[in-house]
XYZ file of C-alpha atoms in Angstrom:
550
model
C 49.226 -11.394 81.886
C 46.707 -8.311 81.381
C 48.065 -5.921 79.891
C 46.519 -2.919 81.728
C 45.946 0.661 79.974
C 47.719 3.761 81.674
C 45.822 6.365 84.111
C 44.693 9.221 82.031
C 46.974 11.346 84.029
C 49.872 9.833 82.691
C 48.690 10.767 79.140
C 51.311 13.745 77.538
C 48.430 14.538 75.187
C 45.306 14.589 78.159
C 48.217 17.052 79.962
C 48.321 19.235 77.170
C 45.181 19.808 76.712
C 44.974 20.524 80.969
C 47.359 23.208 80.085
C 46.158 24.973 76.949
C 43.818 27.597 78.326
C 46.590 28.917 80.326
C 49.249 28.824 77.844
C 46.606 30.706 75.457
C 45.900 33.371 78.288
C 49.483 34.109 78.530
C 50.152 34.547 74.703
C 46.982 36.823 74.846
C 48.609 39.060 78.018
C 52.065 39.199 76.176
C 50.328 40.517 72.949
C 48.643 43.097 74.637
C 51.388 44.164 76.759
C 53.761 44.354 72.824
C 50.463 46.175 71.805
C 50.846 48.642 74.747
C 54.317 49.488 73.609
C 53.950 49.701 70.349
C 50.705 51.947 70.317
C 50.847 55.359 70.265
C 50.538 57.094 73.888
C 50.348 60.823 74.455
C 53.389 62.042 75.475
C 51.580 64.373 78.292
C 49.088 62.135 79.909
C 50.392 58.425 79.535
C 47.245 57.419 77.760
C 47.275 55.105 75.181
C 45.726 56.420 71.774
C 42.857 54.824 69.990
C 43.598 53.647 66.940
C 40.420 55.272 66.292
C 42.501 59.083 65.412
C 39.345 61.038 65.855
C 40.016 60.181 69.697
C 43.209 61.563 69.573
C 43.166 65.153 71.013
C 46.415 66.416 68.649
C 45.441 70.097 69.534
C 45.989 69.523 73.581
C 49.073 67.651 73.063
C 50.728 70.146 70.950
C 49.452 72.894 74.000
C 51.177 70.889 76.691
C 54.356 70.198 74.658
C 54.467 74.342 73.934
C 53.727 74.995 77.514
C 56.054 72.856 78.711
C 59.407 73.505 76.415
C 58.223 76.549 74.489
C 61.938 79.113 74.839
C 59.577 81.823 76.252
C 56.613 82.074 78.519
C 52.706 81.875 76.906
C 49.428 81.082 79.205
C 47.217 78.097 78.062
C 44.426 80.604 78.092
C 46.308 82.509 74.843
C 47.537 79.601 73.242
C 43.645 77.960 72.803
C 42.267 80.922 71.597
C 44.327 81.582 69.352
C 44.127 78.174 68.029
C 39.896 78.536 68.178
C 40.671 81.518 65.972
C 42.711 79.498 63.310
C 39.952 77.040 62.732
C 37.456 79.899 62.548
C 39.890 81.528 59.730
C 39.417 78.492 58.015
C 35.577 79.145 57.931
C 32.864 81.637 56.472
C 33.847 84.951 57.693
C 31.445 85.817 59.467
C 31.718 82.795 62.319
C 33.133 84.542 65.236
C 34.733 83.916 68.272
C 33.839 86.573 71.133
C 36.091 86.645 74.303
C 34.725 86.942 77.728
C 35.739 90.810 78.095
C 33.922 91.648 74.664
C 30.660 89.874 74.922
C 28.763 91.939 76.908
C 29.481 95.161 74.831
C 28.855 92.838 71.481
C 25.436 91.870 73.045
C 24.357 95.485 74.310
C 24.132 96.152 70.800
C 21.695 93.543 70.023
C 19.787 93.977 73.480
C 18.658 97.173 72.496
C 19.534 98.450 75.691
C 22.666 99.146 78.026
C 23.915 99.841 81.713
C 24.988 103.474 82.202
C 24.786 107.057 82.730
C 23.033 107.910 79.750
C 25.227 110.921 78.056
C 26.428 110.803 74.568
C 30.148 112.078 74.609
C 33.117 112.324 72.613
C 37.035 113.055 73.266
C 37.490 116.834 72.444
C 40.507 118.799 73.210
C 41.881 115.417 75.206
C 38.564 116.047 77.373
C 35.343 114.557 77.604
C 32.665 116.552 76.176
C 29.188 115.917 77.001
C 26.870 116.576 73.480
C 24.014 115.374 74.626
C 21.875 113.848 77.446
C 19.508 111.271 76.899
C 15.958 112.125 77.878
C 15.122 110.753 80.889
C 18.399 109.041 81.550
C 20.154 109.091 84.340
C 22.495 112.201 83.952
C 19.919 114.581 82.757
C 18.159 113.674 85.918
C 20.999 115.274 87.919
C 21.669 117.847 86.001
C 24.183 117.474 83.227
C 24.082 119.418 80.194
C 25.064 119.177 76.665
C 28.070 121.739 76.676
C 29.572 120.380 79.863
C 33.252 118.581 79.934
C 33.947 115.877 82.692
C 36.891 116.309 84.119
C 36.860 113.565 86.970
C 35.030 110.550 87.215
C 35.618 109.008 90.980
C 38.322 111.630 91.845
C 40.887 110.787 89.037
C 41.785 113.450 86.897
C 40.738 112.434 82.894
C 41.128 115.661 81.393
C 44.573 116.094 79.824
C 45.860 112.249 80.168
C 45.226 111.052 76.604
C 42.127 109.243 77.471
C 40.182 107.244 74.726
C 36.600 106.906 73.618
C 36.634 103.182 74.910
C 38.941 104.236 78.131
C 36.382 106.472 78.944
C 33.159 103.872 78.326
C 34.752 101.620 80.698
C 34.884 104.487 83.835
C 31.728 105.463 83.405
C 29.541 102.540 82.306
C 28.625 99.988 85.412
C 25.744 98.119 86.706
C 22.239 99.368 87.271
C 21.988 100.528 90.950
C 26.023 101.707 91.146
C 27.025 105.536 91.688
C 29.621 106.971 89.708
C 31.035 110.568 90.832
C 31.869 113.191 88.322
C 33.281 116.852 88.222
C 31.810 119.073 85.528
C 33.043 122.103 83.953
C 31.096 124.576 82.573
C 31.350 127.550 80.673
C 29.349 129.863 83.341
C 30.438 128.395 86.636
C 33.390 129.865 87.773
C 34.617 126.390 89.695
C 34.298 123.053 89.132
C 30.224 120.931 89.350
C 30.322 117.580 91.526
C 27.802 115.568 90.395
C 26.613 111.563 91.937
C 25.282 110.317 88.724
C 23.178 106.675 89.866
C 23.414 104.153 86.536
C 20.538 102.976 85.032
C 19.631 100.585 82.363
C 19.839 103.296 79.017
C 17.947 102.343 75.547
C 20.017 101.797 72.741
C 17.958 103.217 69.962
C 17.393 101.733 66.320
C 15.369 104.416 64.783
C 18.014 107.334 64.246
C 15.138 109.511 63.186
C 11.234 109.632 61.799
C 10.024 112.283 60.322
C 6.974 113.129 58.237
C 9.151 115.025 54.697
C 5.923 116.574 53.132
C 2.237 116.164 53.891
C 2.028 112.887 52.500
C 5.262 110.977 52.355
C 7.161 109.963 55.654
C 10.893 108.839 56.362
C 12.347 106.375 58.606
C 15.901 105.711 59.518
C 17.688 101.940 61.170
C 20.729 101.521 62.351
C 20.209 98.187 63.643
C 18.100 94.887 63.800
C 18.264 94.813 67.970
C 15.417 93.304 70.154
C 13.934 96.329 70.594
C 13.732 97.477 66.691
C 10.159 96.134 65.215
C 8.580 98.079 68.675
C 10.481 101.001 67.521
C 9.841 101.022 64.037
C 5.880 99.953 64.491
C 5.917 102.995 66.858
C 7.310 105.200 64.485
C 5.051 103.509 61.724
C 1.954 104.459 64.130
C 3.124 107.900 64.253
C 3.644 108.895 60.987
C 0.344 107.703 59.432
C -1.559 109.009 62.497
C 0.090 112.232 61.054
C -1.376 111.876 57.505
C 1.571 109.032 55.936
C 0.922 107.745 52.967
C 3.925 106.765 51.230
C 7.085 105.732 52.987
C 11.142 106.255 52.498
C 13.170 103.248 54.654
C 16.748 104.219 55.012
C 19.179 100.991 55.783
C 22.296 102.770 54.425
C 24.971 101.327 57.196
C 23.198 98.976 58.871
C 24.471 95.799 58.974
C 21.774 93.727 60.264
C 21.193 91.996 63.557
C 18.277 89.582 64.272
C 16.589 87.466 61.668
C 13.299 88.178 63.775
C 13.424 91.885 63.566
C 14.426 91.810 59.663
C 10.892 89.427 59.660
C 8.279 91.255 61.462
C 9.208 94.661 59.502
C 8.913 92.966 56.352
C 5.807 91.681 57.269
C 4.321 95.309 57.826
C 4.432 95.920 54.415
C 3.732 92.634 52.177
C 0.235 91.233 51.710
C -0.487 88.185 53.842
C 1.290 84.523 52.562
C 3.848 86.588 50.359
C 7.306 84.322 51.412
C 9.398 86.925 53.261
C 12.456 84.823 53.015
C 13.854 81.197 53.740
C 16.869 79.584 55.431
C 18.504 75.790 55.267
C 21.424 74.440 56.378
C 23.276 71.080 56.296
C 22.124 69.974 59.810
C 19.083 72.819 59.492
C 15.730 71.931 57.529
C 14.402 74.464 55.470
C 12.988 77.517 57.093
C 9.847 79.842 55.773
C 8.331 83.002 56.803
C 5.552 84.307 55.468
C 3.824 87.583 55.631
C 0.508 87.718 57.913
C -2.528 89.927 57.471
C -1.397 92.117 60.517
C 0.643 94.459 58.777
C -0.013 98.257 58.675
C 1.498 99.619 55.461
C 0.194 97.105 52.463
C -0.623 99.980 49.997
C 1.045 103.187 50.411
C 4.413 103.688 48.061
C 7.522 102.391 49.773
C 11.255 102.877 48.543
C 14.236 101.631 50.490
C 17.949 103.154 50.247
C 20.805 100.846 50.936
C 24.579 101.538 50.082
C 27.258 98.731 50.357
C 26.785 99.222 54.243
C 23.596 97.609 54.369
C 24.394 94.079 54.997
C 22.261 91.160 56.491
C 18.751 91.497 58.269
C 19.090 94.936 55.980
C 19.364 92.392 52.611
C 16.496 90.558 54.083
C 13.915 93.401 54.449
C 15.239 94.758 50.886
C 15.022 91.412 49.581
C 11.557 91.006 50.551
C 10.300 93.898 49.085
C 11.702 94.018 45.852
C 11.473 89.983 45.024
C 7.564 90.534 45.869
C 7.529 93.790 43.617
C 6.346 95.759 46.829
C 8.703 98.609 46.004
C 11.767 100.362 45.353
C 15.540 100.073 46.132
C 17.408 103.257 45.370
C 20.996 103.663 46.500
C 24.086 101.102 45.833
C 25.145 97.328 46.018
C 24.397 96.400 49.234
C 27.059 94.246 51.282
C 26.522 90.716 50.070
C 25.575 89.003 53.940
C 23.740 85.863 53.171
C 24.650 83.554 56.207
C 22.980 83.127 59.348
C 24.669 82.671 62.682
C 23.656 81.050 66.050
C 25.309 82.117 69.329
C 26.758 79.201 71.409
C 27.643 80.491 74.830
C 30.753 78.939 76.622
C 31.150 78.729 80.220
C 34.140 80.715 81.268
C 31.981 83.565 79.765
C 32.962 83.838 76.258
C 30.721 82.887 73.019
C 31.234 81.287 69.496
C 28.756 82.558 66.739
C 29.006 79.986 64.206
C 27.462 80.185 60.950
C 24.486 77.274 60.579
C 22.769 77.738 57.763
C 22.692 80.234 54.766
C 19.021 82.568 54.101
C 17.702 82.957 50.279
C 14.872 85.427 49.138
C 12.330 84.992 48.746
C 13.177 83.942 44.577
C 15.241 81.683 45.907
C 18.410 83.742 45.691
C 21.207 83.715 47.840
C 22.839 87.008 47.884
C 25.946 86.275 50.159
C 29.532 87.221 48.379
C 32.043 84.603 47.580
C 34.489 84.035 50.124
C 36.765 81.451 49.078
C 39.671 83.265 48.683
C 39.759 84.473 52.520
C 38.764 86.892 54.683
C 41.482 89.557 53.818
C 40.168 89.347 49.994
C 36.677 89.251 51.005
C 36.862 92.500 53.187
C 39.053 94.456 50.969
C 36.662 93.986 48.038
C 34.360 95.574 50.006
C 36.591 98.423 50.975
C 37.318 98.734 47.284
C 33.282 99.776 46.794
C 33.163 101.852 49.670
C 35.864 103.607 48.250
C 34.563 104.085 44.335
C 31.626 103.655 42.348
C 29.231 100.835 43.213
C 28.382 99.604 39.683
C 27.039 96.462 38.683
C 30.242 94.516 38.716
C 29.804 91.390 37.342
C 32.374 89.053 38.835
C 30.416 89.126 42.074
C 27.010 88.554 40.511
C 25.067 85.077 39.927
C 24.877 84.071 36.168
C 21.537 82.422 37.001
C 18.422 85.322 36.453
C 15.508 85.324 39.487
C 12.098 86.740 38.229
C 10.400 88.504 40.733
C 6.396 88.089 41.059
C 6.197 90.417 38.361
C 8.309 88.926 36.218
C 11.695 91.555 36.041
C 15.414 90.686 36.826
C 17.171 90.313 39.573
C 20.628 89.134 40.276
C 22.015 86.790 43.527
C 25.536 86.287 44.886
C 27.131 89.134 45.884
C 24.337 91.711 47.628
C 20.937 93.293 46.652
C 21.812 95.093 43.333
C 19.450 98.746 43.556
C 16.395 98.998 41.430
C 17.877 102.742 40.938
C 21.821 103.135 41.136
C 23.314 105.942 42.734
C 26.656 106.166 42.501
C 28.540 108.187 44.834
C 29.952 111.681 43.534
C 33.594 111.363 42.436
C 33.958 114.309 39.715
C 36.634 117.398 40.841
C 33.864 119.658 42.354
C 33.242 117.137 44.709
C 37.016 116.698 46.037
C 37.044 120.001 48.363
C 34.364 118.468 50.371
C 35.485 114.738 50.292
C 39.025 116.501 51.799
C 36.838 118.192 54.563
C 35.141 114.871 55.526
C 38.108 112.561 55.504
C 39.617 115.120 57.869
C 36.254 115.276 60.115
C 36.625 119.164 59.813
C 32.857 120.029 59.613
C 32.959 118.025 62.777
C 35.020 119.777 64.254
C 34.372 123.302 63.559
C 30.640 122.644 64.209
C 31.234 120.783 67.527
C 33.729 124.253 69.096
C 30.853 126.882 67.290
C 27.965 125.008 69.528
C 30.214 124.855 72.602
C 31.041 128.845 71.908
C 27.958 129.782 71.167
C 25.146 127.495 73.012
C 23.590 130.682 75.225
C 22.646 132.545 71.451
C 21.348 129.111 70.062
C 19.038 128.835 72.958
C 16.572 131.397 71.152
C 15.788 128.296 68.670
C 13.200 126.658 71.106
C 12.880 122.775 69.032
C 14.208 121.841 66.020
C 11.068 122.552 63.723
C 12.242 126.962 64.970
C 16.126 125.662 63.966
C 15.137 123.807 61.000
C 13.341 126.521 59.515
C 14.870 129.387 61.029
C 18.391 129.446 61.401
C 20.757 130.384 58.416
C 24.675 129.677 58.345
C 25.580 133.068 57.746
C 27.957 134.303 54.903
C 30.781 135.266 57.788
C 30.563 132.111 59.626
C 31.177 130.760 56.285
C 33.937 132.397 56.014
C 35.061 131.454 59.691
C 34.952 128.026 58.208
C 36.920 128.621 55.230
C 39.471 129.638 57.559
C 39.580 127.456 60.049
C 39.819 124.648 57.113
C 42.602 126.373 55.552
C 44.761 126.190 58.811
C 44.039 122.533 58.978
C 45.629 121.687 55.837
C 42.420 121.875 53.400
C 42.589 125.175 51.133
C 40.478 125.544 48.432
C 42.608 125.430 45.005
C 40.052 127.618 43.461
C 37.255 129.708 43.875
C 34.351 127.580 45.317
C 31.148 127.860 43.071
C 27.745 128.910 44.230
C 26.965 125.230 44.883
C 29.680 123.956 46.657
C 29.418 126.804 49.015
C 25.927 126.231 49.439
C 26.319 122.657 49.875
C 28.670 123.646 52.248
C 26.308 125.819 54.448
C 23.690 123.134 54.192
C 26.576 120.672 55.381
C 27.353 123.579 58.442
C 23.733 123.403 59.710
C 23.116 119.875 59.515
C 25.768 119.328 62.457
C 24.941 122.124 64.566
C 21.422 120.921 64.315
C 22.784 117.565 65.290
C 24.720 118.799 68.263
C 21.865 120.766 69.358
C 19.058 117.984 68.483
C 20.629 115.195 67.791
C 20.158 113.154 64.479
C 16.324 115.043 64.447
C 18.076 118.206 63.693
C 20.460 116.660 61.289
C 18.513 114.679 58.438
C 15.846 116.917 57.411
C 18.704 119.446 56.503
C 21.094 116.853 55.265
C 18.147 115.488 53.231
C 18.454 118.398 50.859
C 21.704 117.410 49.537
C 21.406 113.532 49.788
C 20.838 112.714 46.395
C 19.683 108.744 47.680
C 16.686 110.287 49.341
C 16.336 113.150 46.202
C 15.884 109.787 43.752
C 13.844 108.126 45.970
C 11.605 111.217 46.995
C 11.520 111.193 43.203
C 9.882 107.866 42.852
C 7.740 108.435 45.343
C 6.715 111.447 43.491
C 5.880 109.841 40.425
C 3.512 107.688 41.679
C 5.600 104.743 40.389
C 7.972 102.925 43.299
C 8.417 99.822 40.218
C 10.401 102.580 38.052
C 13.223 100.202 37.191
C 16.552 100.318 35.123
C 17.538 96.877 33.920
């Protein structure tokens, strides 16, 4: 009898081995559905996590758990920028995040231009007081004088409501093409002006003032590094040595920079062609260099350059330049300490992030930014602290490491652009009447009500060369003065000497001439008690813009 072997089929181990692929696909489903539960999920969405974290968006979950059982009512809009603001606080301070409703008036100041009526104004007697027009602009063209107060803009009464500086920028600024209606009064019309003023794209000026100081030596004034400033200053360059310029006095004293560019191209006007203006890197940024070119107009002539602890950025750069490559001067004090550059990423719903990218050395190879570490409260009110005494060479905030210029002296990185020439700002007891006047913005004041009193008499002056040289503050407006300061709270506590009071006068004359002229009619007077431009007119002077102190 044949003994005959079994079908396969019948085999436990063939069935088995049938079966195993779909036993192993169901152990592999049931591990990934434990998986499911035991991996994290957001608690908003449902999504499972990565165990990758960097995936994880902690930030948006924390939002939506606030939002949803936060005791009181927030908006997701405050809640994310405030939290884009605490990582920023953990950065440089000078990375910035600009909200929608700011960045336009944050950019007009770099633009070099803005959309308006073209008046320069402030709040007097809760009022708005026209000082001046600006030539050409839209509100001279219809009329409006310096002198005149607006009381309505579009039919609303302003006058008498407590109305700020930046209420009243937002009534009458608007787009190019737009009407805005005003009512004016002025002194000799008995009723009320009515005025359609049509707005107009209005230059925002960097040169303050040019002016030629003697025969040979000019001066130049910046308040900003804006798109508009090399044109400007190269303008102002032309006209000065058209005029017989042969030496030059740059004043950066409060400006705190803007574009690299700008801060570039006027450097390159006065250094000799391949001289390193100054160099940037970054982590994720190669190095950067910019050299001088053989276009520049003012190689030779003597050049000094004020800064004060104002002066901060592009400002360093351009003072950097020149006195790394020996090409000058700096007179004045420390300057800021801004030695980070910033690029502007624009976000959709309108608002921007200006994050720092890379840091700028000069052209030794110094970086002159301030230390930071200890935040951005410490890091401002150090600079508060110089604004408010002496700026002396103050070690803690100065690089151990020496930098040789081309010439071979000293100079110092890490916390600004230490002055070839210190001037300290005046702090002995002669010098407290005045400070009292200033911190109480008397002169201002006083000035501002004589020039709205007395505009029709002032009108024999016809430019500011016949004011400049002409008028005299006289001995009983003087007095008028010493009055007026008196019943504000700011009494002499002694008899004033010969040179305070003339200081004074000279102080008197510099503002009317700038409410009549505008900053033309203010610095060539002011000039002859700025003891910055004295030391540097000194240099100049000398014939030697390398006199150093070391």
């Amino acid at each position: 009898m044949h003994h005959l072997q079994a079908p396969v089929m019948n085999n436990p181990r063939h069935r088995l081995t049938i079966y195993l692929p779909l036993i192993l696909s169901l152990v592999l489903v049931a591990g990934i559905l434990t998986g499911l539960k035991l991996a994290p999920v957001s608690m908003f969405n449902k999504n499972v996590i990565s165990f990758r974290s960097e995936h994880y968006n902690k930030v948006n979950d924390i939002i939506n758990y606030i939002l949803q059982d936060y005791v009181d009512s927030i908006t997701r809009n405050n809640l994310t920028e405030n939290a884009i603001q605490g990582i920023l606080d953990e950065l440089d301070p000078h990375s910035q995040y600009i909200p929608a409703e700011q960045l336009v008036e944050v950019n007009e100041q770099l633009m070099g231009n803005f959309e308006g009526i073209g008046i320069q104004f402030r709040i007097e007697d809760d009022s708005i007081l026209v000082i001046h027009t600006i030539d050409g602009g839209p509100s001279e063209k219809v009329g409006i004088m310096g002198g005149d107060r607006i009381v309505k803009i579009n039919d609303s009464l302003v006058a008498g409501t407590g109305l700020t500086d930046r209420d009243a920028v937002k009534l009458l600024k608007g787009p190019r093409g737009s009407e805005v209606a005003v009512s004016i009064y002025r002194r000799s019309m008995p009723e009320l002006m009515e005025f359609n003023i049509t707005r107009d794209v209005i230059p925002s000026f960097s040169v303050d003032v040019s002016y030629m100081v003697n025969d040979t030596t000019g001066f130049i004034k910046l308040n900003r590094f804006s798109a508009t400033t090399f044109t400007e200053f190269n303008d102002a360059l032309k006209t000065l040595i058209n005029s017989g310029m042969k030496h030059l006095i740059l004043d950066l004293r409060g400006n705190t920079g803007g574009y690299l560019q700008a801060a570039i191209e006027i450097s390159d006007e006065f250094l000799e062609e391949n001289q390193l203006i100054v160099f940037t890197k970054g982590k994720n940024r190669p190095g950067n260099y910019s050299y001088a070119t053989k276009k520049g107009r003012f190689h030779k002539g003597r050049l000094v350059i004020i800064i004060d602890e104002g002066s901060a950025s592009a400002s360093e750069i351009v003072a950097g330049a020149v006195q790394d490559n020996d090409r000058g001067s700096i007179v004045g004090r420390r300057s800021f300490g801004k030695g980070l550059v910033q690029e502007q990423l624009n976000l959709p719903d309108g608002s921007a992030l200006r994050l720092t990218v890379a840091r700028y050395y000069t052209p030794t190879g110094r970086c002159i930014q301030r230390p930071y570490q200890n935040g951005k409260e410490e890091y401002y009110h150090e600079f508060l602290e110089r604004v408010n005494n002496d700026s002396i060479i103050d070690t803690t905030f100065v690089d151990t490491l020496e930098y040789r210029t081309t010439a071979g002296r000293i100079v110092y990185g890490g916390g600004g652009i230490m002055p070839d020439v210190i001037v300290p700002e005046r702090i002995q007891k002669e010098q407290q009447f005045l400070n009292k006047l200033a911190r109480k913005g008397l002169i201002h004041q006083f000035t501002l009500h004589y020039v709205d009193n007395h505009r029709k008499d002032l009108q024999q002056y016809d430019n500011v060369d016949s004011f400049i040289h002409s008028y005299q503050v006289s001995d009983n407006l003087f007095r008028e003065f010493i009055r007026f300061a008196s019943d504000k709270g700011a009494k002499p506590d002694k008899e004033l000497s010969i040179s305070q009071k003339k200081e004074i006068k000279i102080f008197l004359k510099a503002f009317i001439g700038r409410y009549l002229y505008d900053d033309k009619g203010f610095y060539p007077i002011y000039h002859q008690i700025d003891e910055s431009f004295q030391k540097a007119l000194e240099i100049i002077d000398s014939g030697d813009t390398l006199l150093v102190i070391n």
